[in-house]
Amino acid sequence: MFTQQLSPVGGSLGWSALVATIPLVTVFVLLGVVRTKAYVAALAGLLASFVVALAVYGMPVAQALSGAVQGAVFGLFPIMWIVVNALWIYRMTVYTRHFDVLRRSFGQVSSDTRIQGLIVAFCFGALMEALAGFGAPVAICSVMLVALGFTPLKAAAVSLVANTAPVAFGAMGTPVITLAQVTGLPLHTVASVVGRQTPVLALFVPLLLVIIIDGWRGLRETWLPALVCGVAFALAQFAVSNYVAPELADIAASLLSAGALVLTIRRRPVESMEDSRAEVVRAYAPYGIIIVIFAIGQIPPVKALLNQATWTFHWPLLDVHSSSGKPVSGNTFSIPWLNTGGTLVLIAGIITALVLRVPIKTAVAEWGRTVRELRFAILTVTAVLALAYVMNLSGQTTTIGFFIAGAGAALAFLSPVLGWFGVAVSGSDTSANALFGALQVTAAGRTGLAPELLAAANSSGGVLGKMISPQNLTIAAVAAQLPGSEGVMLRKVLPWSVGLLVVMCVIVVLQSGSVLGWMLP
């Protein structure tokens, strides 16, 4: 048995937290300053996490290695499993030239690239986040924007920044459901508070996107449709998360925002439609199929049937206990063979191949080429997740979390930072909620703050860390056909990530007092 220590460096939580950040600092310095390849930075960070876990935290070698393997497996399945299959569908649409049809169809809605960026990255990306999550929105939207004529770097940056507001309710509400489970707070309460924080982000994000696409001129010329798009998304996300069901919040928000945007703009076709109605239907079919498959997968009897194929077992060689003496959740592992986004996208891909009339041999070959194209991304993501699991299981992440949670009166401001940090490490708001959700509630009890406020702040702040997560940067780089450019992307999106994080921190501080306290349920 290995018991985690909170303060292994001289009994000091501060010094221990500083040492615990070494693996993360290693990754971000190599990416953003030295500008190494992402997989090199990830492997170096993984090595650093091993050194800290063994030499500082006293974790047994076998358990550290086993934890790293578990993280790598999680990186392969479900994370890269969904990315591979999502890009496979895209490759088949390119092969059959239906992606060109889709691009021309978007041109019929508007010739304005700024509007196209909002429709694809913000509205359609939010729908993909609602149904799939785990990097699929960034992967799919990046390749769509490149096909629409965006430069690869701009396409990646727009997709990364757009993938913020919907994340807390992504993958059919998985992050907030996880948050409720680990904190013991009612799901409705947690979802209601998150639904009164992230909609504020939705007001800003479309405006930021048009700035990224076309600078301040873009903001001057398209502020109205961007604002309408953001307002529609915010209102729908708030209303559905608070009064209907958190699982449906992003689906409703994405569809309503797209409808509001289309109604606001003036349609200015740049070319007569040269494609038949049947070809246009086939071009949209893959994405319609994805929506239908995921919707069917959420029907309770179907979901229960799919869940029967889930394997849950004790991970070999792991026997880790927290500093309080309780076994950590990482000792067990689940493999949802059927009820996972990647498998559902695979099913959608098989149906897509039939609809687009792609020969079986060609479809299989395209899947193989997709895996080959993603080989370095797969290495990066598995290394990053291995790093995250070693940090989590050894206690490094918990040390950092407790250090931030000990901020006292400043906790309301720093609470979103903790969630942001968790997502930056793991690439998942769900994982960050599982890591720090209970800690936020405990810290709230020590400071007299509302536990539901800090728990929600963990998730709401976390969504802003997704755009700088190494695994998401790698997904965007590969999808936009810019392998090895993760460092460039990090420098491009980091200011937006930090800027929006400060906004969220201020919102939480005001909600903790009388200024915006009325916003809480």
Coordinates of C-alpha atoms in Angstrom, one line a residue:
M1 CA 0.0 0.0 0.0
F2 CA 1.2 3.5 -0.8
T3 CA -0.2 6.5 1.1
Q4 CA 0.0 9.9 -0.4
Q5 CA 1.7 12.7 1.4
L6 CA 0.6 16.3 1.2
S7 CA 3.8 18.0 2.4
P8 CA 6.8 15.7 1.7
V9 CA 9.3 18.6 1.4
G10 CA 10.2 19.5 4.9
G11 CA 6.6 19.4 6.0
S12 CA 5.9 22.6 4.0
L13 CA 2.9 22.6 1.8
G14 CA 4.2 25.6 -0.1
W15 CA 7.6 24.1 -0.9
S16 CA 6.0 20.8 -1.7
A17 CA 3.6 22.5 -4.2
L18 CA 6.5 24.3 -5.8
V19 CA 8.3 21.0 -6.4
A20 CA 5.1 19.3 -7.6
T21 CA 4.8 21.8 -10.4
I22 CA 8.2 20.8 -11.9
P23 CA 6.6 18.3 -14.4
L24 CA 4.1 20.9 -15.7
V25 CA 6.7 23.6 -15.9
T26 CA 8.9 21.2 -17.8
V27 CA 6.2 20.6 -20.4
F28 CA 5.1 24.2 -20.9
V29 CA 8.7 25.6 -21.0
L30 CA 9.7 23.1 -23.6
L31 CA 6.6 23.8 -25.6
G32 CA 6.3 27.5 -25.3
V33 CA 9.9 28.7 -24.8
V34 CA 12.3 26.0 -26.2
R35 CA 9.7 25.1 -28.9
T36 CA 10.4 21.4 -28.9
K37 CA 8.0 18.9 -30.5
A38 CA 5.0 18.2 -28.3
Y39 CA 5.8 14.5 -27.8
V40 CA 9.3 15.4 -26.7
A41 CA 7.9 17.9 -24.1
A42 CA 5.3 15.4 -23.0
L43 CA 7.9 12.6 -22.5
A44 CA 10.3 15.0 -20.7
G45 CA 7.4 16.0 -18.4
L46 CA 6.6 12.3 -17.8
L47 CA 10.2 11.6 -16.8
A48 CA 10.1 14.6 -14.4
S49 CA 6.9 13.4 -12.8
F50 CA 8.5 10.0 -12.2
V51 CA 11.5 11.6 -10.6
V52 CA 9.3 13.7 -8.3
A53 CA 7.0 10.8 -7.5
L54 CA 9.9 8.5 -6.6
A55 CA 12.4 10.8 -5.0
V56 CA 10.1 13.3 -3.3
Y57 CA 6.8 11.5 -2.6
G58 CA 8.3 8.0 -2.0
M59 CA 6.0 6.3 -4.5
P60 CA 7.1 2.7 -5.2
V61 CA 8.5 2.2 -8.7
A62 CA 6.0 -0.5 -9.6
Q63 CA 3.1 1.6 -8.7
A64 CA 4.4 4.7 -10.5
L65 CA 5.0 2.6 -13.7
S66 CA 1.6 1.0 -13.3
G67 CA -0.1 4.4 -12.9
A68 CA 1.7 5.7 -16.0
V69 CA 0.5 2.7 -18.0
Q70 CA -3.1 3.3 -16.8
G71 CA -2.9 7.0 -18.0
A72 CA -1.5 5.9 -21.3
V73 CA -4.4 3.4 -21.8
F74 CA -6.9 6.1 -20.9
G75 CA -5.2 8.3 -23.5
L76 CA -5.7 5.6 -26.1
F77 CA -9.2 4.7 -25.0
P78 CA -11.4 6.7 -25.0
I79 CA -9.6 9.9 -25.9
M80 CA -7.7 9.1 -29.1
W81 CA -10.3 6.5 -30.0
I82 CA -12.8 9.2 -30.7
V83 CA -10.3 11.5 -32.4
V84 CA -9.2 8.7 -34.8
N85 CA -12.8 7.8 -35.7
A86 CA -13.9 11.5 -36.1
L87 CA -11.0 12.2 -38.4
W88 CA -11.7 9.0 -40.3
I89 CA -15.2 10.3 -41.2
Y90 CA -13.7 13.5 -42.4
R91 CA -11.2 11.7 -44.6
M92 CA -14.0 9.7 -46.2
T93 CA -15.9 12.9 -47.0
V94 CA -12.7 14.3 -48.6
Y95 CA -12.2 11.1 -50.6
T96 CA -15.8 11.3 -52.0
R97 CA -15.5 15.1 -52.5
H98 CA -18.5 15.7 -50.3
F99 CA -16.5 18.0 -48.1
D100 CA -16.2 20.3 -51.0
V101 CA -20.0 20.2 -51.3
L102 CA -20.3 21.0 -47.6
R103 CA -17.9 24.0 -48.0
R104 CA -19.9 25.4 -50.9
S105 CA -23.1 24.9 -48.9
F106 CA -21.7 27.0 -46.1
G107 CA -20.8 29.6 -48.7
Q108 CA -24.5 29.8 -49.6
V109 CA -25.3 30.8 -46.0
S110 CA -22.7 33.5 -46.0
S111 CA -19.6 34.5 -48.0
D112 CA -18.2 36.1 -44.8
T113 CA -15.5 34.0 -43.4
R114 CA -16.1 35.5 -39.9
I115 CA -19.7 34.2 -40.0
Q116 CA -18.6 30.9 -41.3
G117 CA -16.1 30.6 -38.4
L118 CA -18.9 31.3 -35.9
I119 CA -21.2 28.7 -37.5
V120 CA -18.6 26.0 -37.7
A121 CA -16.4 26.6 -34.6
F122 CA -18.9 28.0 -32.2
C123 CA -22.3 26.6 -33.1
F124 CA -21.4 23.3 -34.8
G125 CA -18.4 22.8 -32.4
A126 CA -20.7 23.2 -29.4
L127 CA -23.0 20.5 -30.8
M128 CA -20.1 18.2 -31.2
E129 CA -19.0 19.0 -27.7
A130 CA -22.5 18.2 -26.4
L131 CA -22.6 14.9 -28.2
A132 CA -19.0 13.7 -28.0
G133 CA -16.4 15.9 -26.3
F134 CA -12.9 14.5 -25.7
G135 CA -11.3 16.5 -28.5
A136 CA -13.8 15.7 -31.2
P137 CA -15.0 19.3 -31.7
V138 CA -11.5 20.7 -32.1
A139 CA -10.5 17.9 -34.5
I140 CA -13.6 18.2 -36.7
C141 CA -13.9 22.0 -36.7
S142 CA -10.2 22.5 -37.4
V143 CA -10.4 20.4 -40.6
M144 CA -13.7 22.0 -41.6
L145 CA -12.3 25.5 -41.3
V146 CA -9.1 24.6 -43.3
A147 CA -11.4 23.3 -46.0
L148 CA -13.3 26.5 -45.9
G149 CA -10.1 28.5 -46.7
F150 CA -8.8 29.4 -43.2
T151 CA -5.1 29.3 -42.7
P152 CA -4.2 26.2 -40.7
L153 CA -3.0 28.2 -37.7
K154 CA -6.0 30.4 -37.6
A155 CA -8.3 27.4 -38.0
A156 CA -6.7 25.7 -35.0
A157 CA -6.8 28.8 -32.9
V158 CA -10.4 29.5 -33.6
S159 CA -11.4 25.9 -32.9
L160 CA -9.5 25.9 -29.6
V161 CA -10.9 29.2 -28.3
A162 CA -14.5 28.3 -29.4
N163 CA -14.3 25.1 -27.4
T164 CA -14.8 26.8 -24.1
A165 CA -18.4 27.8 -23.3
P166 CA -19.9 24.4 -24.0
V167 CA -17.3 22.3 -22.2
A168 CA -18.9 22.2 -18.7
F169 CA -22.0 20.6 -20.2
G170 CA -20.2 18.6 -22.9
A171 CA -20.5 14.9 -23.6
M172 CA -24.1 14.9 -22.4
G173 CA -23.4 16.7 -19.2
T174 CA -20.7 14.3 -18.0
P175 CA -18.5 17.0 -16.3
V176 CA -21.3 18.4 -14.1
I177 CA -22.6 14.9 -13.4
T178 CA -19.2 13.9 -12.2
L179 CA -18.9 17.0 -10.1
A180 CA -22.2 16.2 -8.4
Q181 CA -21.0 12.6 -7.7
V182 CA -17.7 13.5 -6.2
T183 CA -19.0 16.4 -4.1
G184 CA -22.2 14.9 -2.9
L185 CA -24.1 18.0 -3.9
P186 CA -27.4 17.6 -5.8
L187 CA -26.9 17.6 -9.6
H188 CA -29.6 20.2 -10.1
T189 CA -27.8 22.6 -7.7
V190 CA -24.4 22.1 -9.3
A191 CA -25.8 22.4 -12.8
S192 CA -27.8 25.5 -11.9
V193 CA -24.8 27.4 -10.6
V194 CA -22.5 26.4 -13.5
G195 CA -25.4 27.4 -15.8
R196 CA -25.2 30.9 -14.2
Q197 CA -21.4 31.2 -14.8
T198 CA -20.4 29.7 -18.2
P199 CA -23.2 31.5 -20.1
V200 CA -21.3 34.7 -19.3
L201 CA -18.4 33.3 -21.2
A202 CA -20.7 32.6 -24.2
L203 CA -21.3 36.3 -24.5
F204 CA -17.6 37.0 -25.0
V205 CA -16.4 34.0 -27.0
P206 CA -18.1 34.8 -30.4
L207 CA -16.7 38.4 -30.2
L208 CA -13.2 37.0 -29.5
L209 CA -13.5 34.7 -32.5
V210 CA -14.3 37.4 -35.0
I211 CA -11.3 39.3 -33.6
I212 CA -9.0 36.2 -34.0
I213 CA -10.4 35.8 -37.6
D214 CA -10.2 39.4 -38.8
G215 CA -8.9 41.7 -36.0
W216 CA -10.7 44.7 -34.8
R217 CA -12.2 45.3 -38.2
G218 CA -13.9 42.0 -37.8
L219 CA -15.4 43.1 -34.5
R220 CA -16.6 46.5 -35.9
E221 CA -18.3 44.9 -38.9
T222 CA -19.7 41.7 -37.3
W223 CA -20.3 42.6 -33.7
L224 CA -24.1 42.3 -34.0
P225 CA -24.4 38.8 -35.4
A226 CA -21.6 37.7 -33.0
L227 CA -23.4 39.2 -30.0
V228 CA -26.7 37.7 -31.1
C229 CA -25.1 34.3 -31.4
G230 CA -23.5 34.6 -28.0
V231 CA -26.7 35.8 -26.3
A232 CA -28.8 33.1 -27.8
F233 CA -26.3 30.4 -26.7
A234 CA -26.1 31.9 -23.2
L235 CA -29.9 32.2 -22.7
A236 CA -30.5 28.6 -23.9
Q237 CA -27.6 27.1 -21.8
F238 CA -28.9 29.0 -18.7
A239 CA -32.5 28.0 -19.2
V240 CA -32.0 24.3 -20.1
S241 CA -29.3 23.7 -17.4
N242 CA -31.5 25.3 -14.7
Y243 CA -35.0 24.3 -15.7
V244 CA -34.9 21.3 -18.0
A245 CA -31.8 18.9 -17.9
P246 CA -28.1 19.6 -17.9
E247 CA -27.6 16.8 -20.4
L248 CA -29.4 18.8 -23.0
A249 CA -28.0 22.2 -22.3
D250 CA -25.4 22.4 -25.0
I251 CA -27.6 20.7 -27.6
A252 CA -30.3 23.3 -27.2
A253 CA -27.7 26.2 -27.0
S254 CA -25.8 25.2 -30.1
L255 CA -29.0 24.8 -32.2
L256 CA -30.6 28.0 -31.0
S257 CA -27.4 30.0 -31.5
A258 CA -27.0 28.7 -35.0
G259 CA -30.6 29.6 -35.8
A260 CA -30.3 33.1 -34.3
L261 CA -27.1 33.7 -36.2
V262 CA -28.6 32.6 -39.6
L263 CA -31.6 34.8 -39.0
T264 CA -29.4 37.8 -38.1
I265 CA -27.1 37.8 -41.1
R266 CA -27.9 38.8 -44.7
R267 CA -27.3 35.9 -47.0
R268 CA -24.9 36.8 -49.7
P269 CA -24.1 33.7 -51.9
V270 CA -20.8 33.9 -53.6
E271 CA -21.6 31.3 -56.2
S272 CA -24.6 29.6 -57.6
M273 CA -25.2 26.2 -56.1
E274 CA -23.7 23.7 -58.5
D275 CA -24.5 20.6 -56.4
S276 CA -27.7 18.6 -56.6
R277 CA -30.0 18.5 -53.5
A278 CA -29.1 14.8 -53.1
E279 CA -25.4 15.6 -53.0
V280 CA -25.9 18.3 -50.4
V281 CA -27.9 15.9 -48.3
R282 CA -25.1 13.4 -48.5
A283 CA -22.5 16.1 -47.5
Y284 CA -24.4 16.8 -44.3
A285 CA -25.3 13.2 -43.7
P286 CA -22.2 12.2 -41.7
Y287 CA -22.8 14.9 -39.1
G288 CA -26.5 14.2 -39.0
I289 CA -25.7 10.5 -38.5
I290 CA -23.4 11.4 -35.6
I291 CA -26.2 13.4 -34.0
V292 CA -28.7 10.6 -34.4
I293 CA -26.3 7.8 -33.2
F294 CA -25.4 9.8 -30.1
A295 CA -29.1 10.7 -29.4
I296 CA -30.1 7.0 -29.7
G297 CA -27.2 6.2 -27.4
Q298 CA -28.7 8.4 -24.7
I299 CA -32.1 6.7 -24.6
P300 CA -32.2 5.0 -21.2
P301 CA -32.8 1.4 -22.4
V302 CA -30.2 1.7 -25.1
K303 CA -27.7 3.3 -22.7
A304 CA -28.3 0.5 -20.2
L305 CA -27.7 -2.1 -22.9
L306 CA -24.5 -0.4 -24.0
N307 CA -23.3 -0.2 -20.4
Q308 CA -23.4 -3.9 -20.1
A309 CA -20.3 -4.1 -22.2
T310 CA -18.3 -2.0 -19.7
W311 CA -15.4 -3.6 -17.9
T312 CA -14.6 -2.3 -14.4
F313 CA -11.7 -3.9 -12.6
H314 CA -8.9 -3.2 -10.1
W315 CA -5.9 -1.9 -12.0
P316 CA -2.8 -4.3 -11.5
L317 CA -0.2 -3.3 -8.9
L318 CA -2.0 -0.2 -7.7
D319 CA -2.9 0.2 -4.1
V320 CA -2.9 3.9 -3.5
H321 CA -4.5 5.7 -0.5
S322 CA -5.1 9.4 0.0
S323 CA -3.5 11.2 2.9
S324 CA -6.7 10.6 4.9
G325 CA -6.3 6.9 4.4
K326 CA -9.0 6.2 1.9
P327 CA -8.4 4.3 -1.3
V328 CA -8.3 6.6 -4.3
S329 CA -10.6 6.1 -7.3
G330 CA -7.6 5.5 -9.6
N331 CA -7.2 2.0 -8.1
T332 CA -10.0 0.9 -10.3
F333 CA -10.4 1.3 -14.1
S334 CA -13.3 1.1 -16.5
I335 CA -13.4 0.4 -20.2
P336 CA -16.7 1.3 -21.7
W337 CA -16.4 -0.7 -25.0
L338 CA -19.7 0.4 -26.4
N339 CA -21.0 3.4 -24.4
T340 CA -18.2 5.7 -25.3
G341 CA -17.9 8.5 -27.9
G342 CA -15.3 6.8 -30.0
T343 CA -17.3 3.6 -30.5
L344 CA -20.5 5.6 -31.4
V345 CA -18.5 7.7 -33.9
L346 CA -17.1 4.4 -35.3
I347 CA -20.7 3.2 -35.8
A348 CA -21.5 6.5 -37.4
G349 CA -18.5 6.2 -39.7
I350 CA -19.5 2.7 -40.9
I351 CA -23.0 4.1 -41.7
T352 CA -21.4 7.1 -43.4
A353 CA -19.3 4.8 -45.6
L354 CA -22.5 3.1 -46.8
V355 CA -24.3 6.4 -47.4
L356 CA -21.4 8.0 -49.2
R357 CA -20.8 4.7 -51.1
V358 CA -17.2 4.3 -50.0
P359 CA -15.9 0.8 -50.9
I360 CA -15.1 -1.3 -47.8
K361 CA -11.4 -1.7 -48.8
T362 CA -11.1 2.1 -49.2
A363 CA -12.8 2.8 -45.9
V364 CA -10.4 0.4 -44.1
A365 CA -7.4 1.9 -45.8
E366 CA -8.5 5.5 -44.9
W367 CA -8.8 4.4 -41.2
G368 CA -5.3 3.0 -41.3
R369 CA -4.0 6.2 -42.9
T370 CA -5.7 8.2 -40.2
V371 CA -4.0 6.2 -37.5
R372 CA -0.6 6.7 -39.2
E373 CA -1.2 10.4 -39.6
L374 CA -2.0 10.6 -35.8
R375 CA 0.9 8.5 -34.6
F376 CA 2.8 11.4 -33.0
A377 CA -0.4 12.8 -31.6
I378 CA -1.1 9.4 -30.1
L379 CA 2.3 9.4 -28.5
T380 CA 1.9 12.9 -27.2
V381 CA -1.6 12.3 -25.7
T382 CA -0.6 9.0 -24.1
A383 CA 2.5 10.6 -22.6
V384 CA 0.5 13.6 -21.3
L385 CA -2.1 11.3 -19.7
A386 CA 0.6 9.1 -18.2
L387 CA 2.2 12.2 -16.7
A388 CA -1.2 13.3 -15.3
Y389 CA -1.9 9.9 -13.7
V390 CA 1.5 9.8 -12.1
M391 CA 1.0 13.2 -10.7
N392 CA -2.5 12.4 -9.5
L393 CA -1.6 9.0 -7.9
S394 CA 1.6 10.1 -6.3
G395 CA -0.1 13.1 -4.6
Q396 CA 1.6 15.9 -6.6
T397 CA -1.7 17.2 -8.0
T398 CA -3.4 17.0 -4.5
T399 CA -0.5 19.0 -3.0
I400 CA -0.9 21.8 -5.5
G401 CA -4.7 21.7 -5.0
F402 CA -4.5 22.0 -1.2
F403 CA -2.0 24.8 -1.5
I404 CA -4.4 26.8 -3.7
A405 CA -7.3 25.9 -1.4
G406 CA -5.5 27.3 1.6
A407 CA -5.7 30.8 0.1
G408 CA -8.3 31.9 2.7
A409 CA -10.2 35.1 1.7
A410 CA -8.6 34.9 -1.8
L411 CA -10.1 31.4 -2.4
A412 CA -13.1 32.8 -4.3
F413 CA -10.8 34.3 -6.8
L414 CA -8.4 31.3 -7.0
S415 CA -11.1 28.6 -7.1
P416 CA -11.5 28.8 -10.9
V417 CA -7.7 28.8 -11.2
L418 CA -7.7 25.4 -9.6
G419 CA -10.1 24.0 -12.2
W420 CA -8.2 25.7 -15.0
F421 CA -5.0 24.0 -13.8
G422 CA -6.7 20.6 -13.6
V423 CA -8.0 20.8 -17.2
A424 CA -4.6 22.2 -18.5
V425 CA -3.0 19.0 -17.1
S426 CA -5.6 16.4 -18.0
G427 CA -7.3 18.0 -21.0
S428 CA -10.7 17.1 -19.4
D429 CA -13.2 19.2 -17.3
T430 CA -14.5 15.8 -16.1
S431 CA -11.1 14.8 -14.8
A432 CA -10.5 18.2 -13.2
N433 CA -13.9 17.9 -11.4
A434 CA -13.1 14.4 -10.2
L435 CA -9.7 15.7 -9.0
F436 CA -10.6 18.9 -7.2
G437 CA -14.4 18.9 -6.8
A438 CA -14.5 17.5 -3.3
L439 CA -11.5 19.6 -2.3
Q440 CA -13.3 22.8 -3.4
V441 CA -16.3 21.8 -1.1
T442 CA -13.9 21.1 1.8
A443 CA -12.1 24.5 1.3
A444 CA -15.5 26.2 1.1
G445 CA -16.4 24.8 4.5
R446 CA -13.2 26.2 6.0
T447 CA -13.8 29.7 4.6
G448 CA -17.6 30.0 5.0
L449 CA -18.1 30.3 1.2
A450 CA -21.0 28.5 -0.5
P451 CA -19.8 25.0 -1.4
E452 CA -22.0 24.9 -4.6
L453 CA -20.3 28.1 -5.7
L454 CA -16.7 26.9 -5.4
A455 CA -17.6 23.4 -6.9
A456 CA -19.2 25.1 -9.9
A457 CA -16.2 27.5 -10.2
N458 CA -14.0 24.5 -10.5
S459 CA -15.8 23.4 -13.6
S460 CA -16.4 26.9 -15.0
G461 CA -12.8 27.9 -14.6
G462 CA -11.7 24.5 -16.0
V463 CA -13.3 25.0 -19.4
L464 CA -10.7 27.8 -20.0
G465 CA -7.8 25.5 -19.5
K466 CA -8.8 23.2 -22.3
M467 CA -7.4 25.4 -25.1
I468 CA -3.9 25.2 -23.6
S469 CA -4.0 21.5 -22.7
P470 CA -1.1 19.8 -24.5
Q471 CA -3.4 17.0 -25.7
N472 CA -5.9 19.5 -27.2
L473 CA -3.0 21.5 -28.8
T474 CA -1.8 18.3 -30.4
I475 CA -5.2 17.3 -31.6
A476 CA -5.6 20.8 -33.2
A477 CA -2.1 20.7 -34.7
V478 CA -2.7 17.4 -36.4
A479 CA -6.3 18.2 -37.5
A480 CA -5.1 21.5 -39.1
Q481 CA -2.2 19.7 -40.7
L482 CA 0.4 21.5 -38.7
P483 CA 2.2 18.7 -36.8
G484 CA 4.9 20.0 -34.4
S485 CA 3.4 23.5 -34.1
E486 CA 1.9 23.0 -30.6
G487 CA 4.2 25.6 -29.1
V488 CA 3.1 28.2 -31.7
M489 CA -0.5 27.5 -30.9
L490 CA 0.1 27.7 -27.2
R491 CA 1.5 31.2 -27.5
K492 CA -1.4 32.2 -29.7
V493 CA -4.2 31.0 -27.4
L494 CA -2.6 31.5 -24.0
P495 CA -3.5 35.2 -23.7
W496 CA -7.2 34.4 -24.4
S497 CA -7.2 31.6 -21.9
V498 CA -5.7 33.7 -19.2
G499 CA -7.8 36.7 -20.0
L500 CA -11.1 34.8 -19.9
L501 CA -9.9 33.0 -16.7
V502 CA -9.5 36.4 -15.0
V503 CA -13.0 37.3 -16.1
M504 CA -14.4 34.1 -14.6
C505 CA -12.4 34.7 -11.3
V506 CA -14.0 38.1 -11.0
I507 CA -17.4 36.7 -11.6
V508 CA -17.0 34.1 -8.9
V509 CA -15.7 36.8 -6.4
L510 CA -18.7 39.0 -7.2
Q511 CA -21.1 36.0 -6.9
S512 CA -19.6 35.2 -3.4
G513 CA -20.6 38.7 -2.2
S514 CA -23.6 41.0 -2.5
V515 CA -22.8 42.4 -5.9
L516 CA -23.7 39.3 -7.9
G517 CA -24.9 37.1 -5.1
W518 CA -28.4 37.4 -6.5
M519 CA -27.3 35.2 -9.5
L520 CA -27.0 32.1 -7.3
P521 CA -30.2 29.9 -7.0

